[in-house]
PDB file of C-alpha atoms in Angstrom:
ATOM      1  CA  UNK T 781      66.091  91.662 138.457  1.00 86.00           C
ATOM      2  CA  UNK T 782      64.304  90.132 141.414  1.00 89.00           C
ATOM      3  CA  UNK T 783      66.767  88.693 144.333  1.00 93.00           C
ATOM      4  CA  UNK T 784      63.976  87.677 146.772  1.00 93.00           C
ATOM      5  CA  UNK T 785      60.303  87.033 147.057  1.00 93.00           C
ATOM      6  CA  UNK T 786      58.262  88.828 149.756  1.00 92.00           C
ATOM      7  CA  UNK T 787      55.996  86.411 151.969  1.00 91.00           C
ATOM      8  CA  UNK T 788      53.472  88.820 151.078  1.00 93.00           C
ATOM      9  CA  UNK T 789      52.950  86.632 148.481  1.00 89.00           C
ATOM     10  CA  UNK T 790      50.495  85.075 150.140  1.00 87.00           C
ATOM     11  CA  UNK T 791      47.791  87.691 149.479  1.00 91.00           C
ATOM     12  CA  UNK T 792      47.523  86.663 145.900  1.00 91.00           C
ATOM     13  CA  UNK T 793      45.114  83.966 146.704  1.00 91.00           C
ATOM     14  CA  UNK T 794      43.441  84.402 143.382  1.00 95.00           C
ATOM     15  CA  UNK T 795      46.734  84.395 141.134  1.00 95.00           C
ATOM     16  CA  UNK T 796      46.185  81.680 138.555  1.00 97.00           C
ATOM     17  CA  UNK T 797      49.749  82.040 136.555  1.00 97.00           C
ATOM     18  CA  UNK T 798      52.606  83.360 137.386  1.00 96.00           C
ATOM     19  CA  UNK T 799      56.170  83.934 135.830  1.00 96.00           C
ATOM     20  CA  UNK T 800      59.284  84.315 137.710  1.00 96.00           C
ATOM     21  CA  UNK T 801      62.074  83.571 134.920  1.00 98.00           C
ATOM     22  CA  UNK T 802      65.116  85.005 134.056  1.00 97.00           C
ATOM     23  CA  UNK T 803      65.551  86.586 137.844  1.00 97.00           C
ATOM     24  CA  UNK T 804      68.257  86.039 140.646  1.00 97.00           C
ATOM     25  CA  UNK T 805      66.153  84.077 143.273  1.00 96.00           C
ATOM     26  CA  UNK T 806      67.886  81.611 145.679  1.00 96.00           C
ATOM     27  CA  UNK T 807      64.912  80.312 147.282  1.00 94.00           C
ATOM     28  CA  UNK T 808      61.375  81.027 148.080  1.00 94.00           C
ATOM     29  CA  UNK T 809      59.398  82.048 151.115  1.00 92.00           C
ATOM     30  CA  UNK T 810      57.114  79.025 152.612  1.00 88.00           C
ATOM     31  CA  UNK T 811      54.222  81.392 152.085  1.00 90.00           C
ATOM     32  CA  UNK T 812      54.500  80.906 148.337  1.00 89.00           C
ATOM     33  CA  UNK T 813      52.187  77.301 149.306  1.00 88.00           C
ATOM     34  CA  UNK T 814      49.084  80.300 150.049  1.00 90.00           C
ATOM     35  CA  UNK T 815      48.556  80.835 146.679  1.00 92.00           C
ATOM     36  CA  UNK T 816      46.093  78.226 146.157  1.00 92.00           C
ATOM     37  CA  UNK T 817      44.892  79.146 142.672  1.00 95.00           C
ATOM     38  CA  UNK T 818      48.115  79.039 141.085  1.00 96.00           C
ATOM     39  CA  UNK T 819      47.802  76.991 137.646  1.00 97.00           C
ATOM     40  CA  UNK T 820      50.746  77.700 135.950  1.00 97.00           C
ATOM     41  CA  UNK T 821      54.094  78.745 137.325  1.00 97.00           C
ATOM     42  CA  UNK T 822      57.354  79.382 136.023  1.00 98.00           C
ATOM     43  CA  UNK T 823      60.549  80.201 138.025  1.00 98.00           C
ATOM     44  CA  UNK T 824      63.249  78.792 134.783  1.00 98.00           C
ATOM     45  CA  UNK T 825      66.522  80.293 135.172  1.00 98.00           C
ATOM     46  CA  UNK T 826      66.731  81.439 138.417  1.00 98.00           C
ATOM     47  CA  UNK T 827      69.271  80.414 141.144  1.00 97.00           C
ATOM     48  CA  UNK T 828      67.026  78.130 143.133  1.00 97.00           C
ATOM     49  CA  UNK T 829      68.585  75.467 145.310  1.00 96.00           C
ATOM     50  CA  UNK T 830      65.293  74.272 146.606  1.00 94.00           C
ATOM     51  CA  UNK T 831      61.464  74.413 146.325  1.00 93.00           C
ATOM     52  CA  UNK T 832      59.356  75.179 149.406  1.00 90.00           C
ATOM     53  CA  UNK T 833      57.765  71.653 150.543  1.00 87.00           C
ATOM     54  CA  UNK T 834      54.197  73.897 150.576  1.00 87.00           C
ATOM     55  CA  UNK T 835      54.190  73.223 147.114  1.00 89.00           C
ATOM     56  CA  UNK T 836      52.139  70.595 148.282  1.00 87.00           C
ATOM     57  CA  UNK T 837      49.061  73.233 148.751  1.00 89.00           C
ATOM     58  CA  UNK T 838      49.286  74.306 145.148  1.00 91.00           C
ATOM     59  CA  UNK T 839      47.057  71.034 143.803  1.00 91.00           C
ATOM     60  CA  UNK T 840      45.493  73.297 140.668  1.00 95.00           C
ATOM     61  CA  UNK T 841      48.638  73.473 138.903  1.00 96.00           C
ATOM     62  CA  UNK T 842      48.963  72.195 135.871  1.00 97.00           C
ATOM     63  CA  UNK T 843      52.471  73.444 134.671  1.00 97.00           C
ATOM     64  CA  UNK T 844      55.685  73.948 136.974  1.00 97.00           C
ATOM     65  CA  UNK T 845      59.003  75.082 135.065  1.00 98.00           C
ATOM     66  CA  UNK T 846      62.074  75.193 137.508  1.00 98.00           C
ATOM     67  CA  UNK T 847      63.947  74.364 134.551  1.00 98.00           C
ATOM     68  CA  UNK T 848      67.605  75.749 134.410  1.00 98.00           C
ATOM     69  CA  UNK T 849      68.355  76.282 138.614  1.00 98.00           C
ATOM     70  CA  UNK T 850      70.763  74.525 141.046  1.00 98.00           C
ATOM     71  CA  UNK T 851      67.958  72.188 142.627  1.00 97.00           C
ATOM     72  CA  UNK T 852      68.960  69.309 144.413  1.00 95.00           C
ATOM     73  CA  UNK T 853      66.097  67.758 145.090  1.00 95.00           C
ATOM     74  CA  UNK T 854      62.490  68.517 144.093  1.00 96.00           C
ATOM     75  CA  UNK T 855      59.231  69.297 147.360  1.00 92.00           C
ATOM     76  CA  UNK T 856      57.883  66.113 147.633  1.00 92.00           C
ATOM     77  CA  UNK T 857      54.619  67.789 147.996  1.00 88.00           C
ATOM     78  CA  UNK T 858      54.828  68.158 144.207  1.00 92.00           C
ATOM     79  CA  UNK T 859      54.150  64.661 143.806  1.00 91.00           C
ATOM     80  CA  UNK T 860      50.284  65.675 145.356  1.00 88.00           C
ATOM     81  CA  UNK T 861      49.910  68.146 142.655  1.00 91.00           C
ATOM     82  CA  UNK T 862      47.531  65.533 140.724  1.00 91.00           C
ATOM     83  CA  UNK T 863      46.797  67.917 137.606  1.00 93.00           C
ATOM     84  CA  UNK T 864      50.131  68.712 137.105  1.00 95.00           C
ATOM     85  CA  UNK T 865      50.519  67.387 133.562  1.00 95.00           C
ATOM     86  CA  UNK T 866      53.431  69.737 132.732  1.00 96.00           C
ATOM     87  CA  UNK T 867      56.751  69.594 135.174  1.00 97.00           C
ATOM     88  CA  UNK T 868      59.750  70.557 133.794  1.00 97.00           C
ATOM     89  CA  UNK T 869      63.511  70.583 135.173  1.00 97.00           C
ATOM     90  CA  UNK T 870      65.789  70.308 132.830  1.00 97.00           C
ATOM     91  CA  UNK T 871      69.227  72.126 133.781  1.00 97.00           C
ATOM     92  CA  UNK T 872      69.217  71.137 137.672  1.00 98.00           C
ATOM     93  CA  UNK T 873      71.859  69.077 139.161  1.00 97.00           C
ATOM     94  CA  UNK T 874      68.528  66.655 141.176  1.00 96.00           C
ATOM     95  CA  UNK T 875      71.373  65.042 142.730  1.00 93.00           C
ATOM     96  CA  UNK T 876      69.430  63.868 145.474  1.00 93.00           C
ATOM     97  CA  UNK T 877      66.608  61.967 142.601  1.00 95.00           C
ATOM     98  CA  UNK T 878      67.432  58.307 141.316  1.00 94.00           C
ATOM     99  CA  UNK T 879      68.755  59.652 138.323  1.00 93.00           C
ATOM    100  CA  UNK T 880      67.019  56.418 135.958  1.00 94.00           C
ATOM    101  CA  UNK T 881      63.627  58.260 136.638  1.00 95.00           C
ATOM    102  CA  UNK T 882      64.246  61.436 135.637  1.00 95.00           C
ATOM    103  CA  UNK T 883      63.717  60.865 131.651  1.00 95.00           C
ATOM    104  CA  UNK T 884      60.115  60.594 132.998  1.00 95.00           C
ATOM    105  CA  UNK T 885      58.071  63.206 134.949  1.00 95.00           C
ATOM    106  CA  UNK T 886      55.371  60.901 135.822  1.00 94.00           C
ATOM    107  CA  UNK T 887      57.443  58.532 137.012  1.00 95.00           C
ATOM    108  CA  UNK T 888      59.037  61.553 138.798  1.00 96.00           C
ATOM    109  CA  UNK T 889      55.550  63.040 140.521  1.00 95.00           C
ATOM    110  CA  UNK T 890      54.775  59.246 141.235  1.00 95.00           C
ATOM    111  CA  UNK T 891      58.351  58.849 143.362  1.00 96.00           C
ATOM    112  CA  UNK T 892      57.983  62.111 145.374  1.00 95.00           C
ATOM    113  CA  UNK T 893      54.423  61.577 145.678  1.00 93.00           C
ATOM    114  CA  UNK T 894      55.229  58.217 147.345  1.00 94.00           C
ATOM    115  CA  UNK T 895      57.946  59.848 149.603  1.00 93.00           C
ATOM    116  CA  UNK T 896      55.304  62.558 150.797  1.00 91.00           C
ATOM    117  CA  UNK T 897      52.824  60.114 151.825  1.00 90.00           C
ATOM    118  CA  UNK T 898      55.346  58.742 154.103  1.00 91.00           C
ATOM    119  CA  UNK T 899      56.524  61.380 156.398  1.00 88.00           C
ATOM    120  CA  UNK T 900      58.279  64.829 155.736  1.00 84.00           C
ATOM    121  CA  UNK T 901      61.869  65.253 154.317  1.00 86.00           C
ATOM    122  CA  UNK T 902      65.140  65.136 156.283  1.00 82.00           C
ATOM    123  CA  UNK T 903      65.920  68.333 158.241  1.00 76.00           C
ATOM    124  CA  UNK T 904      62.437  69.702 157.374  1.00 75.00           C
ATOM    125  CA  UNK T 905      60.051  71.059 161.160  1.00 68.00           C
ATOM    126  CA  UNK T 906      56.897  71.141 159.673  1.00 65.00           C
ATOM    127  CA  UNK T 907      54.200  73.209 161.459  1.00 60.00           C
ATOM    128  CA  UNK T 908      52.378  71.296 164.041  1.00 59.00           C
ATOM    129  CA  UNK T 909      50.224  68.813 162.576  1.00 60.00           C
ATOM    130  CA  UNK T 910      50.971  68.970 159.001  1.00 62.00           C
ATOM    131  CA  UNK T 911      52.373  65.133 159.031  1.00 68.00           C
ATOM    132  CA  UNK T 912      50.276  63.660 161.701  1.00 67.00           C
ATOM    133  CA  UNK T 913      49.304  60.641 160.232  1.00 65.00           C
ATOM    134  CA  UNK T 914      51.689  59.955 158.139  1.00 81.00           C
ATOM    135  CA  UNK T 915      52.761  55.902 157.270  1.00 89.00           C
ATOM    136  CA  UNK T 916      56.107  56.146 158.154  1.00 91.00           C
ATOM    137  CA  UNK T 917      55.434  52.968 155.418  1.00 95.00           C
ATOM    138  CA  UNK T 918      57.938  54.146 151.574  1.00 96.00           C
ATOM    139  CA  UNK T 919      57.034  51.706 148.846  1.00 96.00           C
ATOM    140  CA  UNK T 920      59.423  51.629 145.865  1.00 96.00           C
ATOM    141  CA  UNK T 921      58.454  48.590 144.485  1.00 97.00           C
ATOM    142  CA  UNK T 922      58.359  48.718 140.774  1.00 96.00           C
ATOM    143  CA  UNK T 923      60.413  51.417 139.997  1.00 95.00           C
ATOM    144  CA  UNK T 924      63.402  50.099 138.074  1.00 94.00           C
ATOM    145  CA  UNK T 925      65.830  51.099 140.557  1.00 95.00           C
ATOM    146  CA  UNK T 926      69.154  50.695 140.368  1.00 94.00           C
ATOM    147  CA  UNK T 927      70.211  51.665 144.291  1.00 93.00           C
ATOM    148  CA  UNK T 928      67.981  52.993 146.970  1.00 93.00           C
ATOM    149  CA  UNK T 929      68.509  57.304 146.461  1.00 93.00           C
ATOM    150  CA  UNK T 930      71.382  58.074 149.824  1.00 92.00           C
ATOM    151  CA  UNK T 931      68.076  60.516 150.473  1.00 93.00           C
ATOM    152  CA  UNK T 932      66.290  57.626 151.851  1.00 94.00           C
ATOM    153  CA  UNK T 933      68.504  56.670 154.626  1.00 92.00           C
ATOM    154  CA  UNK T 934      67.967  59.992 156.135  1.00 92.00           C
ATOM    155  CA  UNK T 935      64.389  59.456 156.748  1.00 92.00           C
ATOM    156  CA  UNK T 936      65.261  57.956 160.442  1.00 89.00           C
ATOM    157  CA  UNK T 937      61.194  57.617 161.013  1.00 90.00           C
ATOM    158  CA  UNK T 938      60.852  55.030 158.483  1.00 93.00           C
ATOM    159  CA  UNK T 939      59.593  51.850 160.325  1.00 94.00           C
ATOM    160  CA  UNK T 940      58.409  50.037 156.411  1.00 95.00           C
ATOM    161  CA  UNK T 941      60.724  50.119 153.254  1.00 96.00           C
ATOM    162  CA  UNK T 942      59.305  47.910 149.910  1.00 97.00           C
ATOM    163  CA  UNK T 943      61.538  48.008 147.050  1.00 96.00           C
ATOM    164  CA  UNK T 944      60.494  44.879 145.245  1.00 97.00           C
ATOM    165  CA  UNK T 945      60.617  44.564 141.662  1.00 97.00           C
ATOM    166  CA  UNK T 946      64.096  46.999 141.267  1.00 96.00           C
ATOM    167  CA  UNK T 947      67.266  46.182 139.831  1.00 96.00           C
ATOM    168  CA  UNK T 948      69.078  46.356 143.068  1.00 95.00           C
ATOM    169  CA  UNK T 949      72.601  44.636 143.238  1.00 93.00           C
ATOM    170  CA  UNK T 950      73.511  45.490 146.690  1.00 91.00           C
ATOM    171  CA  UNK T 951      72.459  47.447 150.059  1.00 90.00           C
ATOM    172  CA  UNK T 952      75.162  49.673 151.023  1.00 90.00           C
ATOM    173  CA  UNK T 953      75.796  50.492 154.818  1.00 89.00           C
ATOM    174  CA  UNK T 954      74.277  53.347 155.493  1.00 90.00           C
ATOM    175  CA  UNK T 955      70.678  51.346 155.426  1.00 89.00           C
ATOM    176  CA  UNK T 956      72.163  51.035 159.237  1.00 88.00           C
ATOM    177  CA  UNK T 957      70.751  54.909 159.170  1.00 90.00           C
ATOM    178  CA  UNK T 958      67.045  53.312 159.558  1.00 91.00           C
ATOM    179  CA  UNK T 959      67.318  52.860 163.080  1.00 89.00           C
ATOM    180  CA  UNK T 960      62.976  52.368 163.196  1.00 91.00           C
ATOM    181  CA  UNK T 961      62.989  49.984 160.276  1.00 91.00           C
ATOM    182  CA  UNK T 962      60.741  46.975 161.444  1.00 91.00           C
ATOM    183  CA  UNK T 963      60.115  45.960 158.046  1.00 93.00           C
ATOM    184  CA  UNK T 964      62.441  45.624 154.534  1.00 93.00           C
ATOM    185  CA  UNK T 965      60.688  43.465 152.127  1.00 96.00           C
ATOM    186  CA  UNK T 966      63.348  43.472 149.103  1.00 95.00           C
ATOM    187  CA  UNK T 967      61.979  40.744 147.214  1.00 96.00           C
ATOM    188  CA  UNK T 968      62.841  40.322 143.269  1.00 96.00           C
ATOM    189  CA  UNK T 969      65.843  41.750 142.887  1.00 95.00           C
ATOM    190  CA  UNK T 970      69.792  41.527 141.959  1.00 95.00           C
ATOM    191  CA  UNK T 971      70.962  41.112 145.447  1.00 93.00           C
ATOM    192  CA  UNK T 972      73.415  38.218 146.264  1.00 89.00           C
ATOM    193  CA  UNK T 973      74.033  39.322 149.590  1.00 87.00           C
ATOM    194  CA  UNK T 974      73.153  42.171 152.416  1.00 84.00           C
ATOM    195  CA  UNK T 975      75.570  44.081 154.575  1.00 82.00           C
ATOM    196  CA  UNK T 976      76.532  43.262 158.279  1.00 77.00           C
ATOM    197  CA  UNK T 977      75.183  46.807 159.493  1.00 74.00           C
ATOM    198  CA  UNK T 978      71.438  45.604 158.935  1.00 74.00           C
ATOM    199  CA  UNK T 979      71.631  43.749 161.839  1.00 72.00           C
ATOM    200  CA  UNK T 980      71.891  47.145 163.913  1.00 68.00           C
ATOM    201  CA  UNK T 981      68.275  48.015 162.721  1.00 66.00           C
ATOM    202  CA  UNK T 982      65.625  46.747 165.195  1.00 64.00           C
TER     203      UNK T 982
END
């Protein structure tokens, strides 16, 4: 069984499906965002902690199975995969997702989709100019959140945060994290009062 994926891979330009189950993968080379004409892919039951954040490249796919892995938290580039009418992931842990979307892939490809719009993910160097031009603006308004995801506060570029229209009962601490926030427009929710460490963003 298959332990690693060479970035070789990226000389299948032209490879439209592609299965992967059933192997002992860990992770995935960036180079796997090359293969452009990928429509269907499946990598179930595998031992995947993460999804390369070139997924973003692979906008003909229609059908992603990661199902059964150890993924914490799905590419956000996914959420620019605009044909993708099939994503399943069933069996991760998606710790790092708000857990009252994940009944609902669309609501799902509509959250990361929103989070890759604004900037790239914590930790991640992205080569030179692939987020030039990014908002540094999240908007979570309207999606029946119960707390802001702890993944949000380590996206330290942020400078606007919406989450109107939620079901948020407090702000914890760590929104302190947000040290470009210029902006927080919270507006129609549960809160009854904010925490002292907002005053330390600008």
């Amino acid at each position: 069984r298959l332990e690693s994926v060479s970035p070789d891979v990226m000389l299948l330009v032209n490879l439209s499906r592609c299965s992967l189950d059933s192997n002992l993968l860990e992770s995935l080379p960036e180079e796997f965002g090359a293969m452009t004409s990928l429509r269907h892919l499946s990598l179930a039951t595998n031992d995947l902690t993460a999804l390369p954040e070139t997924f973003a490249a692979l906008t003909l796919l229609t059908l992603l199975d990661v199902s059964d892995n150890a993924i914490a938290m799905l590419p956000t580039g996914i959420g620019m995969c605009k044909d993708l009418a099939d994503l399943l992931y069933e069996g991760n842990p998606l710790d790092k997702m708000p857990l009252e979307l994940l009944s609902n892939p669309r609501a799902v490809m509509d959250y990361l989709g929103r989070l890759f719009v604004a900037g790239p993910p914590p930790g991640f160097v992205p080569a030179a100019g692939v987020w030039i031009g990014k908002t540094k603006c999240l908007n979570l308004d309207d999606l029946a959140l119960q707390a802001i995801p702890p993944y949000i506060y380590g996206l330290g570029y942020l400078e606007e945060l919406s989450a109107r229209h939620n079901q948020l009962a407090d702000l914890p601490p760590e929104v302190s994290l947000l040290r470009c926030l210029k902006k927080l427009n919270l507006e129609s929710n549960l809160l009854k009062k904010l925490p002292l460490e907002l005053c330390l963003c600008p």
